[in-house]
mmCIF file of C-alpha atoms and ligand atoms in Angstrom:
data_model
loop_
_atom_site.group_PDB
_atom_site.id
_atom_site.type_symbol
_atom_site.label_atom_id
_atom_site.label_comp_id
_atom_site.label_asym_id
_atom_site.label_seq_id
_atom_site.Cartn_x
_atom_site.Cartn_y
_atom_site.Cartn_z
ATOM 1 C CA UNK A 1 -0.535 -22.067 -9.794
ATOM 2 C CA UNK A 2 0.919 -20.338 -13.144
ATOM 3 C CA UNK A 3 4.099 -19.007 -12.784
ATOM 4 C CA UNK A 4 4.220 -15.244 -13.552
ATOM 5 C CA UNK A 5 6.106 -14.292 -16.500
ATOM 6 C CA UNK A 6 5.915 -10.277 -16.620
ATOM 7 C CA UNK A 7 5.854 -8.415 -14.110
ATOM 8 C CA UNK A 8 6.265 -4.379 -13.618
ATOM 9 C CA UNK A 9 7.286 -3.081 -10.532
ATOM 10 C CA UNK A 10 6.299 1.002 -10.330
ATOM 11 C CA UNK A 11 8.631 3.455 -8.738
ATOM 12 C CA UNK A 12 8.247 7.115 -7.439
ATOM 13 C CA UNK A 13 11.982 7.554 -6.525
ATOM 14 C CA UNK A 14 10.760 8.125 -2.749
ATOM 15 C CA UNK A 15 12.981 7.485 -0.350
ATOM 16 C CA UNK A 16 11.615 3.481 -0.512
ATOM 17 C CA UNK A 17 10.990 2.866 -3.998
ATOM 18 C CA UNK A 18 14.677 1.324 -4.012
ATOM 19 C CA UNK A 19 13.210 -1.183 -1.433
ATOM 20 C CA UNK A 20 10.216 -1.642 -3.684
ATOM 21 C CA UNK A 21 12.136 -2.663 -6.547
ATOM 22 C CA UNK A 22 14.539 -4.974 -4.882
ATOM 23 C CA UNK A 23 11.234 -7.160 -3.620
ATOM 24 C CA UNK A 24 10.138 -6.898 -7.324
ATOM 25 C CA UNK A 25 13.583 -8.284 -8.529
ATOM 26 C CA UNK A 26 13.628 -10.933 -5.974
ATOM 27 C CA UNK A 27 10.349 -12.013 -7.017
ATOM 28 C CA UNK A 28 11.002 -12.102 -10.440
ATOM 29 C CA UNK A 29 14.322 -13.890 -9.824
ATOM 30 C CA UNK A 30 12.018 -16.532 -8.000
ATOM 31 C CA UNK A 31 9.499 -16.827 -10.925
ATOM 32 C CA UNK A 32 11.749 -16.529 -13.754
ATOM 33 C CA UNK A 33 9.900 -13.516 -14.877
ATOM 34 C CA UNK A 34 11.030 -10.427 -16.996
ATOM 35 C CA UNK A 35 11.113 -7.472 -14.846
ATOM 36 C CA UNK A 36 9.811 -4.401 -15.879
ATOM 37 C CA UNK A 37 10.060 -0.766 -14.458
ATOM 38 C CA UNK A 38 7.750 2.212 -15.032
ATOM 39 C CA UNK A 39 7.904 5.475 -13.374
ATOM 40 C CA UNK A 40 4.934 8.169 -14.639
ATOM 41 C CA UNK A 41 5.737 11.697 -15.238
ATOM 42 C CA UNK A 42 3.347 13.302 -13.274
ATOM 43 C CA UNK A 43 5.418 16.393 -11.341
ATOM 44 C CA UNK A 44 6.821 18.028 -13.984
ATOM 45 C CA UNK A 45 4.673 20.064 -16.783
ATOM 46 C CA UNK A 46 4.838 18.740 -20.331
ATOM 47 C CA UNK A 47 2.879 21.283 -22.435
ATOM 48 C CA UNK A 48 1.740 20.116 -25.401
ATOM 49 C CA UNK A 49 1.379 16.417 -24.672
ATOM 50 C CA UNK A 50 -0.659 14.424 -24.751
ATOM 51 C CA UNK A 51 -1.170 11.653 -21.279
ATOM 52 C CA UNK A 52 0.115 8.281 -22.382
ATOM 53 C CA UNK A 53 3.522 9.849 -24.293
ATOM 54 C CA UNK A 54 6.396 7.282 -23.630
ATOM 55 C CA UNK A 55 9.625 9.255 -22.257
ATOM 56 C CA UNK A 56 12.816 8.426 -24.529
ATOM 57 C CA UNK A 57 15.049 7.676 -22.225
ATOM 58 C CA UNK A 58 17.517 7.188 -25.083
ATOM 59 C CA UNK A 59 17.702 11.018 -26.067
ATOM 60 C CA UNK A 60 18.540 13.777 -24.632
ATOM 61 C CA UNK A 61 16.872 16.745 -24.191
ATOM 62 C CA UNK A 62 17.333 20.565 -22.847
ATOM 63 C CA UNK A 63 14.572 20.097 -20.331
ATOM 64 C CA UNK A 64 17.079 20.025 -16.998
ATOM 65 C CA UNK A 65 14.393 19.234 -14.942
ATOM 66 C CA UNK A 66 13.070 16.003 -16.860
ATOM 67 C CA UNK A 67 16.667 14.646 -17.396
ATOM 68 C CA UNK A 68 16.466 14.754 -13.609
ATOM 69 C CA UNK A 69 13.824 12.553 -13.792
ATOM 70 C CA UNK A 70 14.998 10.360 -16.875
ATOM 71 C CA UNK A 71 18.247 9.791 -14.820
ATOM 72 C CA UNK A 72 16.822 8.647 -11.476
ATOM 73 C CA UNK A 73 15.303 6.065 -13.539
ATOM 74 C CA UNK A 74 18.016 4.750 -15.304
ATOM 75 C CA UNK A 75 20.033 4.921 -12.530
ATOM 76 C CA UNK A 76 17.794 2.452 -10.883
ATOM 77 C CA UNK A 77 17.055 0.062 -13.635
ATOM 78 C CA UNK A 78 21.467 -0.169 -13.930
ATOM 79 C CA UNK A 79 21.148 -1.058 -10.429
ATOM 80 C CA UNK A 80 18.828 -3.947 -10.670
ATOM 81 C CA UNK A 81 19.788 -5.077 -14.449
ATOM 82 C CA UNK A 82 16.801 -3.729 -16.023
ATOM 83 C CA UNK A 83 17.028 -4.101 -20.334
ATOM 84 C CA UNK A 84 16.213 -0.903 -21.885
ATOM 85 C CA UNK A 85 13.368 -2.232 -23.259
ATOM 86 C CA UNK A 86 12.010 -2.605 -20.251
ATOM 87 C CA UNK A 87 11.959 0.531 -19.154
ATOM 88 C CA UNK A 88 9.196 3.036 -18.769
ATOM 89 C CA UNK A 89 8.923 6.788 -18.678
ATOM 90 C CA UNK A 90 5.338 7.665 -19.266
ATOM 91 C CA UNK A 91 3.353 11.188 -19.224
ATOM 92 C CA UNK A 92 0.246 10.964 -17.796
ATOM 93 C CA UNK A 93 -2.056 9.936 -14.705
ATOM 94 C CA UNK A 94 0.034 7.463 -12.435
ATOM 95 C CA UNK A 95 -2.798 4.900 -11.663
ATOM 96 C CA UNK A 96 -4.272 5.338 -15.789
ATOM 97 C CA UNK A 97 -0.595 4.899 -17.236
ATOM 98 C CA UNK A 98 0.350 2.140 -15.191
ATOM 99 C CA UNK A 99 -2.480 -0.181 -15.488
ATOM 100 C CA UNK A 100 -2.790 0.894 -19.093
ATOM 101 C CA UNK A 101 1.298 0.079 -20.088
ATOM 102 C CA UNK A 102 0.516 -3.326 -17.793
ATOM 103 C CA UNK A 103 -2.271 -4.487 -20.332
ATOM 104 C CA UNK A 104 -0.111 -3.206 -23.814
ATOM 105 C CA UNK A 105 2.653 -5.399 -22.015
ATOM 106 C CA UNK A 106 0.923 -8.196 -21.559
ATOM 107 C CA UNK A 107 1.728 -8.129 -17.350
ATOM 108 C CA UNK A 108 0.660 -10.470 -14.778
ATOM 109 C CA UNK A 109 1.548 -8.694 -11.636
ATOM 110 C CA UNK A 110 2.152 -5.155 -10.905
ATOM 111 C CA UNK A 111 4.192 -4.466 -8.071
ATOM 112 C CA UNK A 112 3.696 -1.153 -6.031
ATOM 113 C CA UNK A 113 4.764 0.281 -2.510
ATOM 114 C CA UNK A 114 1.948 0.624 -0.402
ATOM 115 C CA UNK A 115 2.531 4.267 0.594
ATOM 116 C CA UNK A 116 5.039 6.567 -1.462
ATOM 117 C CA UNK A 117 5.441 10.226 -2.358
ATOM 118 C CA UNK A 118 1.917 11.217 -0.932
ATOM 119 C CA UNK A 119 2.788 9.409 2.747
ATOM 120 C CA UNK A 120 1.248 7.501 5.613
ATOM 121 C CA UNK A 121 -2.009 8.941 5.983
ATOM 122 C CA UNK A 122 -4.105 6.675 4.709
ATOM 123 C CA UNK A 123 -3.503 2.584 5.608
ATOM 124 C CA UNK A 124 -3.287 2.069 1.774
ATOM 125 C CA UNK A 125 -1.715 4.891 -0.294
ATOM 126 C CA UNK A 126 -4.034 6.456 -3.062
ATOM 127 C CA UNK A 127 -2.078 4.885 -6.336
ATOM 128 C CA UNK A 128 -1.416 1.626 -5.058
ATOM 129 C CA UNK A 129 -5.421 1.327 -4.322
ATOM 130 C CA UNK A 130 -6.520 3.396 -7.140
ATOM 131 C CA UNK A 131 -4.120 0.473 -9.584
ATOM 132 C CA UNK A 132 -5.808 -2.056 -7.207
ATOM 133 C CA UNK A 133 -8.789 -1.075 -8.672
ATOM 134 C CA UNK A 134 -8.317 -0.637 -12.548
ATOM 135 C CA UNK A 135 -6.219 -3.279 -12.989
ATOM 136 C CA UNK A 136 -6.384 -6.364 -15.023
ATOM 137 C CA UNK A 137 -4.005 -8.569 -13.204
ATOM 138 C CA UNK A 138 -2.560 -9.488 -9.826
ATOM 139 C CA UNK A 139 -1.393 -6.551 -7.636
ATOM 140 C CA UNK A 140 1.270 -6.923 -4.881
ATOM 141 C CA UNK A 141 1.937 -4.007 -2.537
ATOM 142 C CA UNK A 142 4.831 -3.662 -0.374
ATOM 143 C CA UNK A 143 4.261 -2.867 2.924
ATOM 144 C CA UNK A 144 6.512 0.433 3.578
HETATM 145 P P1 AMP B 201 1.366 6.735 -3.085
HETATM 146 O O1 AMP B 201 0.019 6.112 -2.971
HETATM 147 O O2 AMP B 201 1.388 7.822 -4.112
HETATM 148 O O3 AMP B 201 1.920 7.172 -1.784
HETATM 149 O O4 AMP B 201 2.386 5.649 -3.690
HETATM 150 C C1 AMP B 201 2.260 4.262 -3.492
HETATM 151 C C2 AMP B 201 3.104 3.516 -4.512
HETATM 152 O O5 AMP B 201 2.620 3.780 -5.836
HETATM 153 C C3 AMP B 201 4.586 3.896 -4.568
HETATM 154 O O6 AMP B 201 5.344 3.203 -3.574
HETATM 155 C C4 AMP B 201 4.956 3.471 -5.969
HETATM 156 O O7 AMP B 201 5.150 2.051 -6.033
HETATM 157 C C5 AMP B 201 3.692 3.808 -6.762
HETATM 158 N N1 AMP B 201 3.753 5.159 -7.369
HETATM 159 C C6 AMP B 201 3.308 6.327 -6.851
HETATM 160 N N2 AMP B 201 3.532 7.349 -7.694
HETATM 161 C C7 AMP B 201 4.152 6.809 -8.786
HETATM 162 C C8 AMP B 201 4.659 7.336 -10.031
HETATM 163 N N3 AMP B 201 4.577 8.636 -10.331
HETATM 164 N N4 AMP B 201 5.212 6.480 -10.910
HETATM 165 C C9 AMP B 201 5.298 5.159 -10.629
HETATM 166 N N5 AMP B 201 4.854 4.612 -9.489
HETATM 167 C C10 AMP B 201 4.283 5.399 -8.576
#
């Protein structure tokens, strides 16, 4: 079996996602892969832009409420010893950006929790079937 050599692990900042990521890193400790992180903007408005817009998450701006966001996420990626190059704010539709950023990365597994922000109601959550189903690689949910 080929080793995988990129792999993105996607995080909502629920109360799991933490969990999520530390499978991700494990796994990527295991495979020698480089880790990458993406979260997708997708509960905060951002008029004027267009979906697919890459976050900075190098500057600053006087939007309180998406420096929330930009934070969480680097506060996470210092935890697990994520390069800044490897990590992803993007605008947009979660399941579209994510399998879309996995292809322009050249990923060959996406990992995702298997339920998140939108819950237990379904055995599979929503995103993690919906990037199931447009994606070009492996998938690996984590059973939350
Ligand atoms: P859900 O189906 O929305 O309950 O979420 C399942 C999994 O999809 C989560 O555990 C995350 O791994 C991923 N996910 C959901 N929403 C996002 C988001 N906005 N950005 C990145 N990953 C997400």
């Amino acid at each position: 079996m080929n080793q995988y050599q990129n792999i993105l692990v996607a995080i909502d900042f629920s109360d799991e996602g933490l969990h999520v990521a530390r499978k991700a890193q494990a796994l990527a400790q295991m495979f020698q892969a480089s880790l990458h992180v993406i979260h997708v903007l997708d509960n905060i408005p951002m008029p004027g832009m267009p979906y697919g817009t890459i976050i900075s998450l190098a500057e600053t701006t006087a939007d309180a409420l998406l420096e929330a966001e930009k934070n969480k996420l680097i506060q996470i990626c210092e935890q697990l010893d994520i390069a800044p190059d490897r990590r992803w704010m993007v605008w947009g539709e979660t399941q579209q950006e994510i399998t879309e950023l996995a292809t322009a990365q050249h990923i060959d597994l996406i990992i995702v929790g298997s339920h998140g922000r939108h819950g237990l109601g379904v055995l599979v959550g929503s995103t993690a079937k919906g990037i199931l189903y447009h994606a070009h690689c492996d998938v690996l949910s984590i059973h939350l």
